[in-house]
XYZ file of C-alpha atoms in Angstrom:
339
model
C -0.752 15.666 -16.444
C -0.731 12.750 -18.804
C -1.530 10.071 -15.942
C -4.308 12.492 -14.783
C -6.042 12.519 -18.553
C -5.729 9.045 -18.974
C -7.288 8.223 -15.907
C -9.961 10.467 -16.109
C -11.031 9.098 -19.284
C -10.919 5.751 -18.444
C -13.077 6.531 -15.251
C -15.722 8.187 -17.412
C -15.935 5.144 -19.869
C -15.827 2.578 -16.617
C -18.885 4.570 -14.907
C -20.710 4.979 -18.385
C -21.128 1.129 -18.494
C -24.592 -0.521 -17.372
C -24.684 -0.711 -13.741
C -21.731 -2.285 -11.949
C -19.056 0.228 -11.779
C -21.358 3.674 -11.774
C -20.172 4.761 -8.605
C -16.909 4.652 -8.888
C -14.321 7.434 -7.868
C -10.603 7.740 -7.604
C -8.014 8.428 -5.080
C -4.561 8.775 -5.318
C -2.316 6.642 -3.220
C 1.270 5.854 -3.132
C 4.671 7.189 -3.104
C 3.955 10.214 -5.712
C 0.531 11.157 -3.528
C 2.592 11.062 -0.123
C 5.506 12.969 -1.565
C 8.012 10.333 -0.727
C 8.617 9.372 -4.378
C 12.569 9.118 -4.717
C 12.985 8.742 -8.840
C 11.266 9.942 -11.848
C 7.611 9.926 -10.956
C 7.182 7.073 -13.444
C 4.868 5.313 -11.474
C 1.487 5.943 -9.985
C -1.255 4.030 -7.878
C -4.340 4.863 -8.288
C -7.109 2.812 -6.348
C -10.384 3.084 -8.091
C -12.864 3.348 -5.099
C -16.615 2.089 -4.514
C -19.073 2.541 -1.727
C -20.345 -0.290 -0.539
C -23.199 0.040 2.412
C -22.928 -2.912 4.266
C -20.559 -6.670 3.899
C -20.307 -9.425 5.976
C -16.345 -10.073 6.540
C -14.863 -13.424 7.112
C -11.296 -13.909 8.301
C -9.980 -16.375 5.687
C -6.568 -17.040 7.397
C -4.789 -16.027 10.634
C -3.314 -12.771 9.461
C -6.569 -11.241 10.283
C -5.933 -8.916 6.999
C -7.439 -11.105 4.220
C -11.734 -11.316 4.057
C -14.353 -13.396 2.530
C -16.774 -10.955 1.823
C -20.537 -11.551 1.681
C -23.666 -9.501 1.187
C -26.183 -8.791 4.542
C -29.436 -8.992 4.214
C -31.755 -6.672 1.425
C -28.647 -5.054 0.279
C -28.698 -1.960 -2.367
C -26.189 -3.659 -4.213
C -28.380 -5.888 -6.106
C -25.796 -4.788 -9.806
C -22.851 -7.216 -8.077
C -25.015 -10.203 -7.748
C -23.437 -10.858 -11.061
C -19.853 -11.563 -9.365
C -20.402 -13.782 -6.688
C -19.268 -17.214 -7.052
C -20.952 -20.058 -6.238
C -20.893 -20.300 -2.266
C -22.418 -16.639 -2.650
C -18.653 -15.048 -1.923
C -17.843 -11.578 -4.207
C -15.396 -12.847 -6.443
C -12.958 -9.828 -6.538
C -11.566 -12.159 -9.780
C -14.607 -11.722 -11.164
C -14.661 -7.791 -10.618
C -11.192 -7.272 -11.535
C -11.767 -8.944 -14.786
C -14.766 -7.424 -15.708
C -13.115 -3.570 -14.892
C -10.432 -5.004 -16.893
C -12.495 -5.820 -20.201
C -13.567 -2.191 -19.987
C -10.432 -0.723 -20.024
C -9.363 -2.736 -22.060
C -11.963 -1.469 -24.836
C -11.450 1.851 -23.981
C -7.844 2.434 -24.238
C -8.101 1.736 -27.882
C -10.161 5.140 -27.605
C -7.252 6.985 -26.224
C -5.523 9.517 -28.543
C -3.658 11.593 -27.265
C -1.339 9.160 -25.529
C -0.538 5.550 -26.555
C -1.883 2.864 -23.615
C -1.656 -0.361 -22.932
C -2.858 -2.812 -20.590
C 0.261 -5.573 -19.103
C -0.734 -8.644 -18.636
C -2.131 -9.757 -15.917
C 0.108 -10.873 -12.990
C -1.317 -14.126 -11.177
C -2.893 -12.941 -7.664
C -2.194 -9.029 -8.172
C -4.743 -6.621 -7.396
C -3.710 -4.261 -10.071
C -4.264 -3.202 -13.590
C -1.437 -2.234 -14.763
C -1.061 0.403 -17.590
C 1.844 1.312 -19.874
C 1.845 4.500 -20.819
C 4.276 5.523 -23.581
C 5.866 9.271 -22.784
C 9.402 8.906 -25.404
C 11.786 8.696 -23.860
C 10.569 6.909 -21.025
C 7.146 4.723 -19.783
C 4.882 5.384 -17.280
C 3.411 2.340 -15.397
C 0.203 3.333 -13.546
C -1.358 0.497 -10.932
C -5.135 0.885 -11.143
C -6.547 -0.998 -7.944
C -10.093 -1.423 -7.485
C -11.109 -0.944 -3.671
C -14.206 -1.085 -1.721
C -15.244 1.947 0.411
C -17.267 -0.137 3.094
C -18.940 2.214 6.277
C -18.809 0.055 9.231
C -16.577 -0.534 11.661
C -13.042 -1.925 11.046
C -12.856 -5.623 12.100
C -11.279 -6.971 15.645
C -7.890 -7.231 14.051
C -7.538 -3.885 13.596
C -8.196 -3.480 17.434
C -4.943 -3.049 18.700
C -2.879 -0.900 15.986
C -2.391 1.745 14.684
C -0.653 3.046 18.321
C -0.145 6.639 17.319
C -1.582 7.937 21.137
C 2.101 9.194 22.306
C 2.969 10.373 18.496
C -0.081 12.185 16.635
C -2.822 11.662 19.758
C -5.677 9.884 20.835
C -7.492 12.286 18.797
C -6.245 11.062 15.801
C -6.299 8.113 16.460
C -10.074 7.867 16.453
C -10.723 10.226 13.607
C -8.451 7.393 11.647
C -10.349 4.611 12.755
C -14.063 6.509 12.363
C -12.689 6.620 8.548
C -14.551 3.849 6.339
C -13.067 0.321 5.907
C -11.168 0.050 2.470
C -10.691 -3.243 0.958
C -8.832 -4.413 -1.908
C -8.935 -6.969 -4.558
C -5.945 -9.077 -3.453
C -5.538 -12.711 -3.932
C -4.304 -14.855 -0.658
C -1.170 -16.553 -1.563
C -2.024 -19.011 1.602
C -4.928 -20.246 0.231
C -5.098 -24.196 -0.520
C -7.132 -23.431 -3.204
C -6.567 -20.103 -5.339
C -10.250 -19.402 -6.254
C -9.442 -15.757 -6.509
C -12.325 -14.692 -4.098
C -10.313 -13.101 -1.580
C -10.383 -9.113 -0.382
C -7.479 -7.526 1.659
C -7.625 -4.542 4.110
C -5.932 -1.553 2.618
C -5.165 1.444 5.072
C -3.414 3.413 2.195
C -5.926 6.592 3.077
C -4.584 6.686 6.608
C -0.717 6.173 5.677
C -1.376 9.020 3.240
C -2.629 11.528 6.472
C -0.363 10.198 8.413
C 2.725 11.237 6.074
C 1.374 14.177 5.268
C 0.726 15.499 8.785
C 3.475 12.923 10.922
C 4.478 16.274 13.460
C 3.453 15.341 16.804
C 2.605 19.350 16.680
C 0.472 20.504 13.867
C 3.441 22.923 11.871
C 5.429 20.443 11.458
C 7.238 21.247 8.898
C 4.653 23.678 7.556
C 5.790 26.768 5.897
C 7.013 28.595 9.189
C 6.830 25.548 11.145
C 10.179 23.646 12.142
C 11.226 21.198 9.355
C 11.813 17.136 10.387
C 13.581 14.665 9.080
C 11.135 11.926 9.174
C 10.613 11.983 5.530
C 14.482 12.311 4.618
C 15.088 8.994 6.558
C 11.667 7.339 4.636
C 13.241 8.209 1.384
C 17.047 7.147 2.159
C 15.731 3.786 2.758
C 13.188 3.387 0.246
C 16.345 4.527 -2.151
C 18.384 1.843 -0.521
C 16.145 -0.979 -0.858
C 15.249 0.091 -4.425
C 19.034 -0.056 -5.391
C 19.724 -3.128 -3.564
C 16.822 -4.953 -5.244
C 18.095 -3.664 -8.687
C 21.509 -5.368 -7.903
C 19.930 -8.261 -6.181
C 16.623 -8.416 -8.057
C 16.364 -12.308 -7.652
C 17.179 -12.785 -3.488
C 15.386 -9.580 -2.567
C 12.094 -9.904 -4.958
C 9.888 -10.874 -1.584
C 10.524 -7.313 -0.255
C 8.843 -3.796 -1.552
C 9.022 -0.502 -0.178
C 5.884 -1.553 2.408
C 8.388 -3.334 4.503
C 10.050 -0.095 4.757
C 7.463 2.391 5.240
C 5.661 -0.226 8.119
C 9.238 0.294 9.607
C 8.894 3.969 9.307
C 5.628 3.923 11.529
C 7.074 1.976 14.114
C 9.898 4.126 14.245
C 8.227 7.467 14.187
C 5.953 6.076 17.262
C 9.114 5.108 19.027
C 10.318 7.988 18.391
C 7.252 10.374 18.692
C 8.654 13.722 19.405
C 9.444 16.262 16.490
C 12.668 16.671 18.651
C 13.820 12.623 17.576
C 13.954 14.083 14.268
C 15.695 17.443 14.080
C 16.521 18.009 11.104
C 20.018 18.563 10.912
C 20.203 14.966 12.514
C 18.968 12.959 9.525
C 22.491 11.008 9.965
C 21.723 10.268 13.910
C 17.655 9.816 12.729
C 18.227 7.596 9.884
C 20.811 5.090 11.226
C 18.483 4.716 14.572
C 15.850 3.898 12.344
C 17.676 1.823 9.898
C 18.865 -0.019 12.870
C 15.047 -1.017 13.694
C 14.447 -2.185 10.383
C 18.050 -4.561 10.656
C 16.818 -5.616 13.752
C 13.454 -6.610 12.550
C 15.071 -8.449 9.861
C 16.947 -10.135 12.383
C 14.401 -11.367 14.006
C 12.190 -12.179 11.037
C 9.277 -9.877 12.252
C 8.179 -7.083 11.455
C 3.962 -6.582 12.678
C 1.968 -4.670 10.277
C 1.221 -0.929 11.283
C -2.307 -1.802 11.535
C -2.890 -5.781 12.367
C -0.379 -6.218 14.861
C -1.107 -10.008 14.218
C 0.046 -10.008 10.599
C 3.731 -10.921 10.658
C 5.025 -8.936 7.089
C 8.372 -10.964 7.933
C 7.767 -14.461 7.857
C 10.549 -17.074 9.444
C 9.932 -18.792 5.840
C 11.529 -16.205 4.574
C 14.524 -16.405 6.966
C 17.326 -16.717 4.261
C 16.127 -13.166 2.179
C 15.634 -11.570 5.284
C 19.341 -12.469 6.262
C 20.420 -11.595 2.772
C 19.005 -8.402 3.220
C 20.288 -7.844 6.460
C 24.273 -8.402 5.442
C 23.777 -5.783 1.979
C 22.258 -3.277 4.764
C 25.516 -3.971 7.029
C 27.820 -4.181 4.387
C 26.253 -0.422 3.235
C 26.544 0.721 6.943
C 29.406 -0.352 7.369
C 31.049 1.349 4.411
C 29.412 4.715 4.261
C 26.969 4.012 1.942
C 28.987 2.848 -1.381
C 25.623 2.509 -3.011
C 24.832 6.049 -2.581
C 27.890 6.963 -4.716
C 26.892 4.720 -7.534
C-alpha cells in the first residue's frame, strides 16, 4: 500500500512535467508481481513504461540483446529530440537523468512516507528509492522502459521455445506483444557513453509464471496444483542465502540466472505431470541439477536470445564457486535451509 502511494504520486508529478515523460504508465514486474517473492516483500520493480511508435535498432555487440536506438523518419516523438547525443543516438543517460531530477524534486513533496533517492549505481538502469517503513526499508527499482510496436529483432528469432510446454499458440501471442526496452548500460562497451538500450521480456516472464500449466487450470482453484513455483522459490532462496554468506565470490549472479534456468527446465520438462506436486523433492533436484550443470559448463543461453551466453567462461572461477556451495548443500541435505 505504501509502495503503491508513493509511486502513484511520483507518476503524476513525472507526467505533469512539460512534454517528455507525459505518457508514461507503470507496470509491475518482478518477484512480488509474479508471486515468487521468498522474504519480506521489501523490494519492488516497477518499470515506468512509454510508447514509442517507431525506432531504428542497432545491435551494439554480439549478444544480440543490447540496441543503439535511433529515430525513423517524421517521427511523433519530436519532445526526445532533447536526449539524443551527438551521433543522433537516444541517450537513455540522458533520460534516466532527467526522470531522475524529477523525482528527485518531488519526493521532497512526499508526506506521508519519508523517501529517498540512492545514489546512482554506475551503468544501472534503475532509480532506486528508500522508503522508510520502522522497523524496516523498502527499496523500490524504478526502471524506465520503452513500449516500442514493431516486431522483435532477429535475435529473438529462435527463443522463447515454449511449442511442447504452453503451445504454439502462445507462443505467437508472446511474440505479437510490443518490444520493451530498457535503459541499461553495456558493460562491453570500449567506451561507456551511456547510450545503450537492452531488451527486457519481463511482461512475458510475468504470463508465463502466472499461467506455466501446459493445461490452462493449472493450479487454478479446482485445477491440480504444480510444483514449478516451489522449485523457483527453493532456489531463488538458495542463491539468496549463499550470496549473503558469500556476498563477494557470488556478486556476478542474481536471481535471473535462476529463473532463465527455470524456463529451460519447465520446457524440458513440459508436462504438468514433471511437476506433481508431492514431488517437489524429485522436481527440484532434477532442476537444480540443470542449473549445476550449466554452471559446469559455463553456459547458460538466455530464455529469449539463445545467442546471449548469461554464463560467460570469464566468469569460470564464480561459476565453479557456485557450483561446489550448490554440491556441498546437496550433498548435505540442505544445511542452509536449517539456518
Amino acid at each position: 500500500g505504501l509502495v503503491n502511494q508513493v509511486v502513484s504520486q511520483l507518476i503524476q508529478a513525472i507526467r505533469s512535467q512539460e512534454g517528455s515523460f507525459g505518457s508514461i504508465e507503470r507496470l509491475g514486474a518482478g518477484s512480488y508481481y509474479e508471486h515468487v517473492k521468498i522474504s519480506e516483500p521489501n523490494e519492488f520493480d516497477i518499470m515506468l513504461v512509454m510508447p514509442v511508435s517507431r525506432l531504428q535498432l542497432d545491435e551494439c555487440d554480439d549478444t544480440g540483446a543490447y540496441y543503439y536506438l535511433t529515430f525513423k523518419r517524421n517521427p511523433k516523438e519530436k519532445h526526445l529530440f532533447k536526449f539524443l547525443d551527438e551521433d543522433g543516438k537516444l541517450s537513455a543517460f540522458k533520460m534516466l537523468q532527467a526522470l531522475r531530477d524529477i523525482i528527485k524534486r518531488e519526493v521532497k513533496n512526499i508526506k506521508n512516507a519519508e523517501v529517498t533517492v540512492k545514489r546512482r549505481k554506475a551503468g544501472s538502469p534503475a532509480i532506486t528509492l528508500q522508503i522508510k517503513n520502522p522497523p524496516a526499508e523498502i527499496s523500490v527499482d524504478i526502471i524506465l522502459t520503452l513500449e516500442v510496436q514493431q516486431n522483435w529483432p532477429p535475435s529473438t528469432q529462435d527463443g522463447l521455445k515454449i511449442e511442447q510446454w504452453l503451445g504454439r499458440k502462445v507462443r505467437g501471442q508472446f511474440r505479437n506483444k510490443s518490444l520493451y526496452l530498457v535503459a541499461k548500460q553495456n558493460k562491453r562497451e570500449k567506451v561507456l557513453r551511456g547510450n545503450t538500450w537492452r531488451l527486457s521480456f519481463s511482461h512475458i516472464e510475468k504470463d508465463m509464471l502466472n499461467n506455466h500449466g501446459s493445461s490452462k487450470t493449472c493450479c487454478e482453484s479446482d485445477g491440480l496444483k504444480c510444483c514449478r513455483k516451489g522449485c523457483l522459490k527453493l532456489l531463488k532462496y538458495l542463491l539468496e542465502q549463499l550470496k549473503m554468506k558469500y556476498t563477494k565470490q557470488l556478486e556476478k549472479f542474481c536471481s535471473y540466472h535462476v529463473k532463465t534456468a527455470f524456463f529451460h527446465s519447465c520446457v524440458m520438462w513440459p508436462n504438468d505431470t514433471d511437476w506433481h506436486l508431492g514431488d517437489l523433492d524429485y522436481c527440484f533436484q532434477k532442476y537444480l541439477g540443470y542449473f549445476l550443470d550449466c554452471l559446469q559448463k559455463s553456459e547458460l543461453p538466455h530464455f529469449f536470445i539463445p545467442q546471449y551466453n548469461l554464463l560467460s567462461l570469464e566468469d569460470k572461477a564464480s561459476n565453479d564457486f557456485l557450483s561446489r556451495q550448490i554440491n556441498y548443500q546437496l550433498n548435505n541435505r540442505f544445511p542452509i535451509f536449517q539456518e
